[in-house]
Every structure is written in structure tokens, then in C-alpha cells.
Coordinates of C-alpha atoms in Angstrom, one line a residue:
M27 CA 24.8 27.1 29.0
V28 CA 24.4 29.8 31.7
E29 CA 22.0 31.8 29.4
T30 CA 20.0 28.7 28.7
L31 CA 19.6 27.9 32.4
Q32 CA 18.6 31.5 33.1
N33 CA 16.0 31.3 30.4
L34 CA 14.8 28.0 31.8
M35 CA 14.4 29.5 35.3
F36 CA 12.4 32.3 33.7
G37 CA 10.2 29.7 32.0
F38 CA 9.6 27.9 35.3
G39 CA 8.5 31.1 36.8
L40 CA 5.8 31.2 34.2
A41 CA 4.9 27.5 34.2
L42 CA 4.6 27.3 38.0
S43 CA 2.2 30.2 38.1
P44 CA -1.3 29.0 39.3
S45 CA -3.1 29.6 36.1
V46 CA -0.5 28.0 33.8
L47 CA -0.1 25.1 36.2
M48 CA -3.9 24.5 36.2
Y49 CA -4.0 24.4 32.4
A50 CA -1.1 21.9 32.4
F51 CA -3.0 19.7 34.8
V52 CA -6.2 19.9 32.8
G53 CA -4.4 19.2 29.5
C54 CA -2.7 16.1 31.0
L55 CA -5.9 14.8 32.5
V56 CA -7.9 15.3 29.3
G57 CA -5.1 13.9 27.2
T58 CA -5.0 10.7 29.4
L59 CA -8.7 10.3 29.1
V60 CA -8.6 10.9 25.4
G61 CA -5.9 8.3 24.9
V62 CA -7.8 5.7 26.9
L63 CA -10.9 6.0 24.7
P64 CA -10.4 3.9 21.6
G65 CA -10.7 5.9 18.4
V66 CA -10.5 9.5 19.8
G67 CA -6.8 10.2 19.9
P68 CA -4.9 13.4 20.4
L69 CA -5.9 15.0 17.1
A70 CA -9.6 14.8 17.8
G71 CA -9.1 15.9 21.4
I72 CA -7.1 18.9 20.5
S73 CA -9.5 19.8 17.6
L74 CA -12.5 19.7 20.0
L75 CA -10.8 21.9 22.7
L76 CA -9.2 24.4 20.3
P77 CA -12.1 26.9 20.6
V78 CA -11.6 26.8 24.4
T79 CA -8.1 28.4 24.0
F80 CA -9.3 31.5 22.1
G81 CA -9.8 33.4 25.4
L82 CA -6.5 32.4 26.9
D83 CA -3.1 34.0 26.6
P84 CA -0.8 32.2 24.0
T85 CA 1.4 30.5 26.6
S86 CA -1.6 29.0 28.5
A87 CA -3.2 27.9 25.2
I88 CA -0.1 26.0 24.0
V89 CA 0.4 24.5 27.4
L90 CA -3.1 23.2 27.4
L91 CA -2.9 21.7 23.9
G92 CA 0.5 20.3 24.6
G93 CA -0.7 18.6 27.7
I94 CA -3.5 16.9 25.7
Y95 CA -0.9 15.8 23.1
Y96 CA 1.6 14.0 25.3
G97 CA -1.1 13.0 27.8
A98 CA -2.8 11.0 25.0
M99 CA 0.4 9.3 24.2
Y100 CA 0.4 7.7 27.6
G101 CA -3.3 7.2 28.0
G102 CA -3.4 4.9 24.9
S103 CA -1.2 2.4 26.7
T104 CA -3.8 1.6 29.4
T105 CA -6.4 -0.2 27.2
S106 CA -3.5 -1.7 25.1
I107 CA -2.1 -3.4 28.2
L108 CA -5.3 -4.4 29.9
M109 CA -7.5 -5.3 27.0
R110 CA -5.3 -5.4 23.8
I111 CA -7.2 -2.5 22.3
P112 CA -4.9 0.3 21.2
G113 CA -6.4 3.6 22.3
E114 CA -4.2 5.4 19.7
A115 CA -2.2 4.2 16.7
A116 CA 1.1 4.7 18.6
S117 CA 0.0 2.2 21.2
V118 CA -0.3 -0.7 18.7
M119 CA 3.1 -2.2 19.7
T120 CA 2.4 -1.9 23.4
C121 CA -0.5 -4.4 22.8
I122 CA 1.8 -7.2 21.9
D123 CA 3.8 -7.8 25.1
G124 CA 1.7 -5.6 27.4
Y125 CA -1.4 -7.8 27.1
E126 CA 0.7 -10.9 27.4
M127 CA 2.0 -9.5 30.8
T128 CA -1.6 -9.0 31.8
L129 CA -2.4 -12.6 31.1
K130 CA 0.5 -13.6 33.4
G131 CA -0.8 -11.4 36.2
R132 CA 1.8 -8.6 35.6
A133 CA -0.5 -5.8 34.4
G134 CA 0.6 -3.6 37.3
P135 CA 4.3 -3.7 36.4
A136 CA 3.5 -3.1 32.7
L137 CA 1.4 0.0 33.5
A138 CA 4.1 1.3 35.9
I139 CA 6.9 0.8 33.4
A140 CA 4.8 2.6 30.8
A141 CA 4.3 5.5 33.2
V142 CA 7.9 5.7 34.2
G143 CA 9.2 5.2 30.7
S144 CA 7.0 8.0 29.5
F145 CA 8.3 10.3 32.2
V146 CA 11.9 9.6 31.6
A147 CA 11.6 9.8 27.9
G148 CA 9.6 13.1 28.1
T149 CA 12.1 14.6 30.5
L150 CA 15.2 13.7 28.6
S151 CA 13.7 14.7 25.2
I152 CA 12.8 18.1 26.7
V153 CA 16.5 18.6 27.6
A154 CA 17.4 17.7 24.0
L155 CA 14.7 20.1 22.7
M156 CA 16.3 23.0 24.6
F157 CA 19.8 22.5 23.4
L158 CA 19.4 20.8 20.0
A159 CA 16.3 22.4 18.5
P160 CA 17.9 24.8 16.0
P161 CA 20.6 22.5 14.5
L162 CA 18.2 19.5 14.3
A163 CA 15.5 21.5 12.7
E164 CA 17.9 22.8 10.1
F165 CA 18.9 19.2 9.3
A166 CA 15.2 18.2 9.0
L167 CA 14.7 21.0 6.4
R168 CA 17.0 19.1 4.0
F169 CA 14.4 16.4 3.6
G170 CA 12.5 17.0 0.4
P171 CA 10.1 14.5 -1.3
P172 CA 12.9 12.2 -2.5
E173 CA 14.5 12.0 1.0
M174 CA 11.1 11.4 2.5
F175 CA 10.4 8.6 0.1
A176 CA 13.8 6.9 0.8
L177 CA 13.3 7.3 4.5
L178 CA 9.8 5.7 4.5
V179 CA 11.1 2.8 2.3
L180 CA 14.1 2.3 4.6
G181 CA 11.8 2.4 7.7
L182 CA 9.5 -0.4 6.3
L183 CA 12.5 -2.6 5.4
V184 CA 14.2 -2.0 8.7
L185 CA 11.1 -3.2 10.6
A186 CA 10.7 -6.2 8.3
Y187 CA 14.4 -7.1 8.7
M188 CA 14.3 -6.8 12.5
S189 CA 11.1 -8.9 12.9
S190 CA 11.5 -12.2 14.5
G191 CA 9.5 -14.1 11.9
S192 CA 9.9 -14.4 8.2
M193 CA 10.9 -11.2 6.4
A194 CA 8.8 -12.3 3.4
K195 CA 5.7 -12.6 5.7
S196 CA 6.4 -9.2 7.3
L197 CA 6.8 -7.5 3.9
T198 CA 3.6 -9.2 2.7
M199 CA 1.7 -7.7 5.7
A200 CA 3.3 -4.3 5.1
A201 CA 2.2 -4.5 1.4
L202 CA -1.3 -5.3 2.5
G203 CA -1.3 -2.2 4.6
L204 CA 0.0 -0.1 1.7
L205 CA -2.8 -1.4 -0.5
L206 CA -5.4 -0.5 2.1
G207 CA -3.8 2.9 2.3
M208 CA -4.4 3.5 -1.5
V209 CA -8.2 3.6 -0.9
G210 CA -9.7 7.1 -1.1
I211 CA -9.3 10.3 -3.0
D212 CA -5.9 10.7 -4.7
T213 CA -4.3 13.9 -3.2
M214 CA -2.7 14.9 -6.5
S215 CA -5.3 14.2 -9.0
A216 CA -8.5 14.1 -6.8
F217 CA -9.5 10.8 -8.4
F218 CA -11.8 8.7 -6.2
R219 CA -10.3 5.2 -6.4
F220 CA -11.1 1.8 -4.9
H221 CA -14.3 3.1 -3.3
Y222 CA -16.8 0.6 -4.9
G223 CA -19.6 3.1 -4.4
V224 CA -19.0 3.7 -0.8
V225 CA -18.8 7.5 -0.4
E226 CA -17.5 7.3 3.2
L227 CA -14.2 5.9 1.8
G228 CA -13.3 9.2 0.3
D229 CA -11.0 10.0 3.2
G230 CA -9.5 6.5 3.0
I231 CA -9.6 3.6 5.4
G232 CA -9.1 4.9 8.9
V233 CA -6.2 3.6 11.1
V234 CA -8.3 3.4 14.2
P235 CA -11.0 1.0 13.0
V236 CA -8.3 -1.3 11.4
A237 CA -6.1 -1.2 14.6
V238 CA -9.0 -1.9 17.0
G239 CA -10.3 -4.7 14.7
L240 CA -6.9 -6.4 14.1
F241 CA -5.9 -6.3 17.8
G242 CA -9.0 -6.0 19.9
I243 CA -11.7 -7.8 18.0
S244 CA -9.4 -10.6 16.9
E245 CA -8.3 -11.2 20.5
I246 CA -12.0 -11.5 21.6
L247 CA -12.6 -14.0 18.8
L248 CA -9.5 -16.0 19.7
S249 CA -10.4 -16.1 23.4
A250 CA -14.0 -17.0 22.7
G251 CA -12.8 -20.0 20.7
Q252 CA -10.6 -21.4 23.5
D253 CA -11.9 -24.4 25.5
N254 CA -9.9 -23.3 28.6
K255 CA -10.3 -19.6 29.2
V256 CA -7.3 -17.8 30.6
V257 CA -7.9 -17.0 34.2
I258 CA -6.3 -13.7 35.2
R259 CA -5.5 -13.6 38.9
T260 CA -5.8 -10.3 40.8
P261 CA -2.3 -9.3 41.9
R262 CA -1.4 -8.4 45.4
L263 CA -0.3 -5.0 46.4
R264 CA 3.4 -5.7 46.2
E265 CA 2.9 -7.1 42.7
L266 CA 1.6 -3.9 41.3
L267 CA 5.1 -2.5 40.8
P268 CA 8.0 -4.0 38.8
D269 CA 10.5 -6.1 40.6
R270 CA 14.3 -5.5 40.5
T271 CA 14.8 -7.7 37.4
E272 CA 12.1 -5.9 35.4
W273 CA 13.5 -2.5 36.4
R274 CA 16.9 -3.6 35.1
Q275 CA 15.5 -5.1 31.9
S276 CA 13.6 -1.9 31.2
A277 CA 16.4 0.7 31.8
A278 CA 18.3 0.3 28.5
P279 CA 15.1 0.1 26.3
I280 CA 13.8 3.3 27.9
Y281 CA 16.9 5.2 27.0
R282 CA 17.2 3.8 23.5
G283 CA 13.5 4.5 22.9
T284 CA 14.0 8.1 24.0
V285 CA 16.8 8.7 21.6
L286 CA 15.1 6.9 18.6
G287 CA 11.8 8.6 19.3
F288 CA 13.3 12.1 19.5
L289 CA 15.2 11.8 16.3
I290 CA 12.3 10.3 14.4
G291 CA 9.9 12.9 15.9
I292 CA 11.6 15.9 14.3
I293 CA 11.0 14.5 10.8
P294 CA 7.6 15.3 9.2
G295 CA 5.1 12.5 9.4
P296 CA 3.5 10.4 12.2
G297 CA 6.7 10.1 14.2
H298 CA 5.1 8.8 17.3
V299 CA 3.7 5.9 15.4
I300 CA 6.8 5.1 13.4
S301 CA 9.1 5.4 16.5
S302 CA 7.2 2.9 18.5
F303 CA 7.5 0.3 15.7
V304 CA 11.2 1.0 15.3
S305 CA 11.9 0.8 19.0
Y306 CA 10.1 -2.5 19.3
S307 CA 12.0 -4.0 16.4
V308 CA 15.4 -2.7 17.7
E309 CA 14.7 -4.2 21.2
R310 CA 13.8 -7.5 19.8
R311 CA 16.9 -7.6 17.6
L312 CA 19.2 -6.6 20.5
S313 CA 17.7 -8.8 23.1
K314 CA 19.6 -11.9 24.3
H315 CA 16.2 -13.7 24.4
P316 CA 14.2 -12.5 21.3
E317 CA 12.0 -15.5 21.7
H318 CA 10.4 -13.8 24.8
F319 CA 9.0 -11.0 22.7
G320 CA 5.4 -11.5 22.0
H321 CA 5.0 -13.5 25.2
G322 CA 5.3 -10.8 27.8
A323 CA 8.7 -9.2 27.5
I324 CA 8.8 -6.1 29.5
E325 CA 11.3 -4.5 27.0
G326 CA 8.5 -4.6 24.5
V327 CA 6.5 -2.2 26.7
A328 CA 9.3 0.0 27.9
G329 CA 10.9 0.8 24.5
P330 CA 7.8 1.7 22.4
E331 CA 6.1 3.7 25.2
S332 CA 9.3 5.7 25.7
A333 CA 9.7 6.2 22.0
N334 CA 6.3 7.5 21.2
N335 CA 6.4 10.0 24.1
S336 CA 9.9 11.2 23.1
A337 CA 8.7 11.6 19.5
T338 CA 5.9 13.8 20.8
T339 CA 8.5 16.2 22.2
G340 CA 10.6 15.9 19.1
A341 CA 7.7 17.2 17.0
F342 CA 8.0 20.5 18.9
V343 CA 11.5 21.1 17.4
P344 CA 10.6 22.2 13.9
M345 CA 7.3 23.7 15.2
L346 CA 8.9 26.1 17.7
A347 CA 12.3 26.6 16.0
L348 CA 11.2 27.1 12.4
G349 CA 7.4 27.3 12.5
L350 CA 7.1 24.1 10.5
P351 CA 4.6 21.4 11.7
S352 CA 5.8 17.8 11.5
G353 CA 2.2 16.5 11.6
A354 CA -1.5 17.3 12.0
V355 CA -1.3 18.0 15.8
P356 CA 1.6 20.5 15.6
A357 CA -0.2 22.1 12.7
I358 CA -3.3 22.7 14.9
M359 CA -1.0 24.2 17.6
L360 CA 0.6 26.5 15.0
A361 CA -3.0 27.6 14.0
A362 CA -3.6 28.4 17.7
L363 CA -0.5 30.6 17.8
M364 CA -1.6 32.5 14.7
I365 CA -5.1 32.9 16.1
H366 CA -3.4 34.7 19.0
G367 CA -1.4 37.0 16.6
I368 CA 2.0 35.2 16.9
A369 CA 3.8 34.5 13.7
P370 CA 5.6 31.1 14.0
G371 CA 9.1 30.9 12.6
P372 CA 12.8 31.3 13.4
M373 CA 12.2 34.6 15.2
L374 CA 9.7 33.2 17.6
I375 CA 12.3 32.4 20.3
K376 CA 13.7 36.0 20.2
E377 CA 10.4 37.8 19.8
H378 CA 8.4 35.7 22.3
P379 CA 10.8 34.2 24.8
E380 CA 8.1 33.9 27.4
L381 CA 6.1 31.6 25.1
F382 CA 9.1 29.3 24.1
W383 CA 10.6 28.9 27.6
G384 CA 7.2 28.8 29.3
V385 CA 6.2 25.9 27.0
I386 CA 9.5 24.2 27.7
A387 CA 9.2 24.5 31.4
S388 CA 5.5 23.4 31.3
M389 CA 6.6 20.2 29.6
Y390 CA 8.7 19.4 32.6
V391 CA 5.8 20.1 34.9
G392 CA 3.4 18.2 32.6
N393 CA 5.6 15.1 32.8
V394 CA 5.5 15.2 36.6
V395 CA 1.8 15.7 36.5
L396 CA 1.4 12.7 34.3
L397 CA 3.5 10.5 36.6
I398 CA 1.5 11.7 39.6
L399 CA -1.8 11.1 37.8
N400 CA -1.1 7.6 36.5
L401 CA 1.1 5.8 39.0
P402 CA -1.5 5.9 41.8
F403 CA -4.2 4.6 39.4
V404 CA -2.2 1.5 38.5
G405 CA -4.1 -0.5 41.1
L406 CA -7.4 0.9 40.0
F407 CA -6.8 0.0 36.4
V408 CA -5.7 -3.5 37.3
N409 CA -9.0 -4.0 39.2
V410 CA -10.8 -3.9 35.9
L411 CA -9.5 -7.4 35.4
R412 CA -11.7 -8.6 38.3
I413 CA -14.7 -8.3 36.0
P414 CA -15.6 -11.7 34.6
Y415 CA -14.9 -12.2 30.9
G416 CA -18.5 -12.9 30.2
Y417 CA -19.2 -9.2 31.2
L418 CA -15.9 -7.7 30.2
Y419 CA -15.9 -8.8 26.5
P420 CA -19.3 -7.4 25.6
A421 CA -18.4 -4.1 27.4
I422 CA -15.1 -4.0 25.3
L423 CA -17.1 -4.5 22.1
V424 CA -19.6 -1.8 23.0
F425 CA -16.8 0.8 23.9
A426 CA -14.8 -0.1 20.9
T427 CA -17.8 0.3 18.6
I428 CA -18.8 3.6 20.2
G429 CA -15.2 4.9 20.0
V430 CA -14.7 3.9 16.3
Y431 CA -18.1 5.3 15.3
S432 CA -17.4 8.6 17.1
V433 CA -14.3 9.4 15.0
N434 CA -16.3 10.2 11.8
N435 CA -19.9 9.3 12.9
S436 CA -19.7 6.6 10.3
V437 CA -21.3 3.1 10.3
V438 CA -18.8 2.2 7.6
D439 CA -15.9 2.5 10.1
V440 CA -17.7 0.0 12.3
W441 CA -18.0 -2.5 9.4
I442 CA -14.3 -1.9 8.7
M443 CA -13.5 -2.7 12.3
A444 CA -15.5 -5.9 12.1
G445 CA -13.9 -6.9 8.8
A446 CA -10.4 -6.2 10.2
G447 CA -11.3 -8.3 13.3
L448 CA -12.2 -11.3 11.2
A449 CA -9.1 -10.8 9.0
G450 CA -6.9 -10.5 12.1
Y451 CA -8.4 -13.7 13.6
V452 CA -7.5 -15.6 10.4
L453 CA -4.0 -14.1 10.0
R454 CA -3.1 -14.8 13.7
K455 CA -4.2 -18.4 13.2
L456 CA -1.7 -18.5 10.3
N457 CA 1.0 -17.0 12.4
F458 CA 1.3 -13.7 10.5
D459 CA 2.5 -10.5 12.3
L460 CA -0.3 -7.9 12.2
A461 CA 1.7 -4.8 13.2
P462 CA 3.2 -4.2 9.7
I463 CA -0.3 -3.8 8.3
I464 CA -0.9 -0.8 10.6
L465 CA 2.5 0.7 9.6
G466 CA 1.8 0.2 5.9
L467 CA -1.6 1.8 6.3
V468 CA -0.1 4.8 8.1
L469 CA 2.8 5.3 5.7
A470 CA 0.9 4.6 2.4
P471 CA -0.4 8.2 1.7
M472 CA 3.0 9.8 2.5
L473 CA 5.0 7.2 0.6
E474 CA 2.9 7.6 -2.5
L475 CA 2.8 11.4 -2.3
S476 CA 6.5 11.8 -1.8
F477 CA 7.3 9.4 -4.7
R478 CA 5.0 11.2 -7.1
Q479 CA 6.3 14.6 -6.0
S480 CA 9.8 13.4 -6.6
L481 CA 9.0 12.4 -10.1
A482 CA 7.2 15.7 -10.7
M483 CA 10.4 17.5 -9.6
S484 CA 12.5 15.6 -12.0
A485 CA 10.0 15.5 -14.9
G486 CA 9.7 11.8 -14.6
D487 CA 13.4 11.1 -14.3
Y488 CA 14.0 8.2 -11.8
T489 CA 17.7 9.1 -11.4
I490 CA 16.6 11.8 -8.9
F491 CA 16.7 9.0 -6.3
A492 CA 20.4 8.2 -7.2
T493 CA 21.7 11.8 -7.6
R494 CA 20.7 13.2 -4.2
P495 CA 23.2 12.0 -1.6
I496 CA 20.9 11.4 1.4
T497 CA 18.4 9.6 -0.8
A498 CA 20.9 7.4 -2.5
V499 CA 22.5 6.4 0.8
M500 CA 19.2 5.5 2.4
L501 CA 18.0 3.5 -0.6
L502 CA 21.3 1.7 -0.7
V503 CA 21.0 0.7 2.9
A504 CA 17.4 -0.4 2.3
L505 CA 18.5 -2.6 -0.6
T506 CA 21.3 -4.1 1.5
L507 CA 18.8 -5.0 4.2
L508 CA 16.4 -6.5 1.7
L509 CA 19.1 -8.7 0.2
V510 CA 20.4 -9.8 3.6
G511 CA 17.0 -10.5 5.0
M512 CA 15.9 -12.4 2.0
R513 CA 19.1 -14.4 1.7
P514 CA 17.6 -17.7 2.9
N515 CA 14.9 -17.4 0.2
L516 CA 17.4 -16.4 -2.5
T517 CA 19.6 -19.3 -1.5
R518 CA 16.8 -21.8 -1.9
M519 CA 15.9 -20.3 -5.3
L520 CA 19.6 -20.4 -6.5
K521 CA 19.9 -24.1 -5.4
W522 CA 16.8 -24.9 -7.4
W523 CA 18.4 -23.5 -10.6
V524 CA 22.0 -24.6 -10.0
P525 CA 23.0 -27.1 -12.7
G526 CA 24.3 -30.5 -11.7
R527 CA 21.5 -31.3 -9.3
L528 CA 21.7 -34.9 -10.5
E529 CA 23.4 -37.5 -8.4
P530 CA 24.4 -41.1 -9.4
A531 CA 21.9 -43.7 -8.4
A532 CA 22.8 -47.1 -6.9
S533 CA 22.4 -48.8 -10.3
G534 CA 25.0 -46.6 -11.9
E535 CA 22.3 -44.4 -13.5
R536 CA 21.6 -40.8 -12.6
K537 CA 18.3 -39.7 -11.2
E538 CA 17.0 -36.3 -10.2
H539 CA 16.6 -35.2 -6.6
P540 CA 13.0 -35.2 -5.4

């Protein structure tokens, strides 16, 4: 403990130096702006600024890129709350209750809770990163393709089970997302499938155009079809911050989201996306008033926002402790390290303590910078709502279109966004939950790849999923959740087939139930 604290003080000596502090500030500022813009996201932001880091020392380079990473996680919540347009895939769940709070004149508290939740989750997960990095990273190494497949299946079924609506509907939407995720070039055979002559679909259907269409465009279509437009009143100064009840309701979701996000973040894959879905589902299941979710529950903002920021820190565990990236963004950061002549791996902490502890300390500083950057701007962001909807909606369409187009410079993505918007409009009219579509689309490539890799390992023997302990346990839990969640449907089916469904009629004869 004493040695860890001494190392941390050494790291703060580096992180608080003027140059590193400046790069932390720039990274957080750029990350916030990147998160606000629909379609850009942390991956594009870091990729664009990677050449800028070539002339920096390794610590400053990683501090700058790290600031962009966790700054973008917060920035995506702004447009999600104010306009129901997720700036980044991890902000999809924030749209649901955050935008409903905006319609009720509580946009200020929603933005403030998102900022504070991100700060608390980031700070606590950094403490966990310091003390738990080596053992947690070693446990994550046990996850081969079979374990990854079982984990992803379990994640989908957990979310479907915890949804407030029909589990069958949730699984149907998740299956639709998985089908959309099958489009593109097969990673194992390089076969171009389901493209229908559209070359741009080689990389698959992007998450950003689908998310913006399902949540942003469909909201505009729904609002345009209303006879009585929702009037959003401009809040007074004292209404820009949460009241005592909202603080109390947000405390437990913030801490639960922090723990869930950190644990999910260390596992390879889009942990920041998955963790926000899991956190929202857990909070809705644990709530005494689950009927409030989807109608402006502050817990639906606090939990997911804390989870995706905590998962961002969790992704640094395998990256710094073992040199293994848990996603695309950590992989770019590892590339930056190698460009500077530093070999990532288990010896990084011993050979380059100034880098490890400097980055840890800069995360503390970065979280404070994010809080200072975003809390004062809550009032400014809320003032966007003063713009009449007749001007605001066309502006939203323009920015959404530009953001989606800028990802790949592809008109096809714009058409995908439009198609997703129409589909989202119809599905919302039919009371379907749209969030599982995004999760299925995100998980589809990893789910398919891990399944096929598992069969390649066993030469086509499906018993590999039953003979590996971790895999077998997770699949057994998934099956149990499926049976419990589908029990009402199974009960109705069994009653249909139970013999003796005939009852005596008044005349003494027997007739069948209608």
C-alpha cells in the first residue's frame, strides 16, 4: 500500500507538470467535442490525432489520447439528452430517459448527473485500476473463443430478461440486430455476403447510422406527426442542478454502474457499449418503480453514463498490465507506444514506471478537468432548447447527416440512417424496444467469429462448449434465464396441448373451449 501511494505521488509529479497538464486538458476538450458530434466517436478522433503525438514523449502522447477516449464517453451524452441523438454508440441508453427528462424541463439535472456520474465512476475505477490491474488482467486471459461466445450469449439474454417489456419482443429485436451484423465481408472466409451489389457494405452496416436513424430520425418523425407539439420550457437557474431527491436516486446507480462497467471493460470487446446496456437493465430490474423507466427516470441516466466511463478505464487494465488491447481504441494507443519504442507487456510497469504512474495520475486530473469543463456549460447546453422546433429539427437533420457521412464519406451510410429512421418510427409505433437492435449489431461480428473459432479449435465438436467450465456455467445460466423469461409463453403453449381441454356443456354434452 505504501509503495503504491509513493508511486502515485510520483505519477502526480509528472501529471501536474505544465506540459502534461496541458495535453490532458486538450485531450479532454477534444474528446468532449468529438463525443458531441454524431458519428465521429473516440476511434475516429484518436485516429485523426495520432500523428500529432509522434513528436511528443510517450507519457504526454498516451495522456492526450486517453483524454480523448474518456472525454468522448461523456460528450456523447449531451446530444443524447438534449436531442435524442446518440453522439456515440455507448450513449444509446442515455437517450431513453435523458431525452424524456428534457421534455419535462429537467435537461439541466440530467446533464449534471451525467457529468458527476462520469467523474465518480472514472475516479473509483482508476483506484481499482491501480490495485486490481494484474489479477484482473490474468483472469481476462482465460477467456478464449468459447468463453467469449458464452459471455456474449449470456449478455444478450440477461438484457432481454431484464427488459420491462416482453422477452420475446426483446429477443426479436436483438435477432434483427444480429442479422444486420452479418452483412459485409466474412472475416474468416473473406466471402462478401448480403451486399446486393453495394460495394460500400463490405465493412458491414455501421453502428452510427443505425443508431442515429433509430433514435434521432424516428424521434423527429414522431414529433412531426403530433398534433400538439411538446413545449419545452426554459428552466430557471436553480433548476439546472438536481434536487435532493434526484441526488439520492442517482447515488446507488452510479456506484453499481461503476462496478459493472469496470468489470465488463477489462474483457475484450466494446465494453463501454455493453456495460451501458447492462447497467440500464440492472437499474430497471432493481427499481421499486420500473414503470418510470422510459419516462424520465434519473437512474436511467446515472447508471449507463457511469458504466460506460468506468468501462473506458477498465479497458486500460489489459493494455497496461499485459499489453493486450481490449478494443480498437486501446489497440491504437498500443500502436502509439510502439511508435515511441516502448514494448507493451507485463514488464512495462517495471521498465517504464513513469509512463504507467503518469498515465494513472493523469486520469485523476482528466476527470477533474472534465467535471470543470462540463458542469459550467450545463446552462449553455440547455439554452439550445430555446430554439424553436421549426428551426431546431432541420438543424438536427443537417448535423446528423453530416456526422454520419463524415465517418466513411459514404452516401450509403446516409441512406442507411434514413432507412433506420423509418424502421424506428414503425417499430416505436408498435411498442418495440429499439436498444436491443444496436446491441445485436455491435455483438454480431464477435459472436459469429468466436463461435466459428471455437468450432475450429474442436474440429467441429460442439461439446467444447460443455467441457470448458467457464463456458458451461455461463451457457447454463443463459439457458436458465431463457426458460424463466419465456415461462409465460411456454405455459400458454403447454395449456394449448394439455389433454382434457373439453368441459361438459349445459346440455350434458361436451364442447371444446373457444
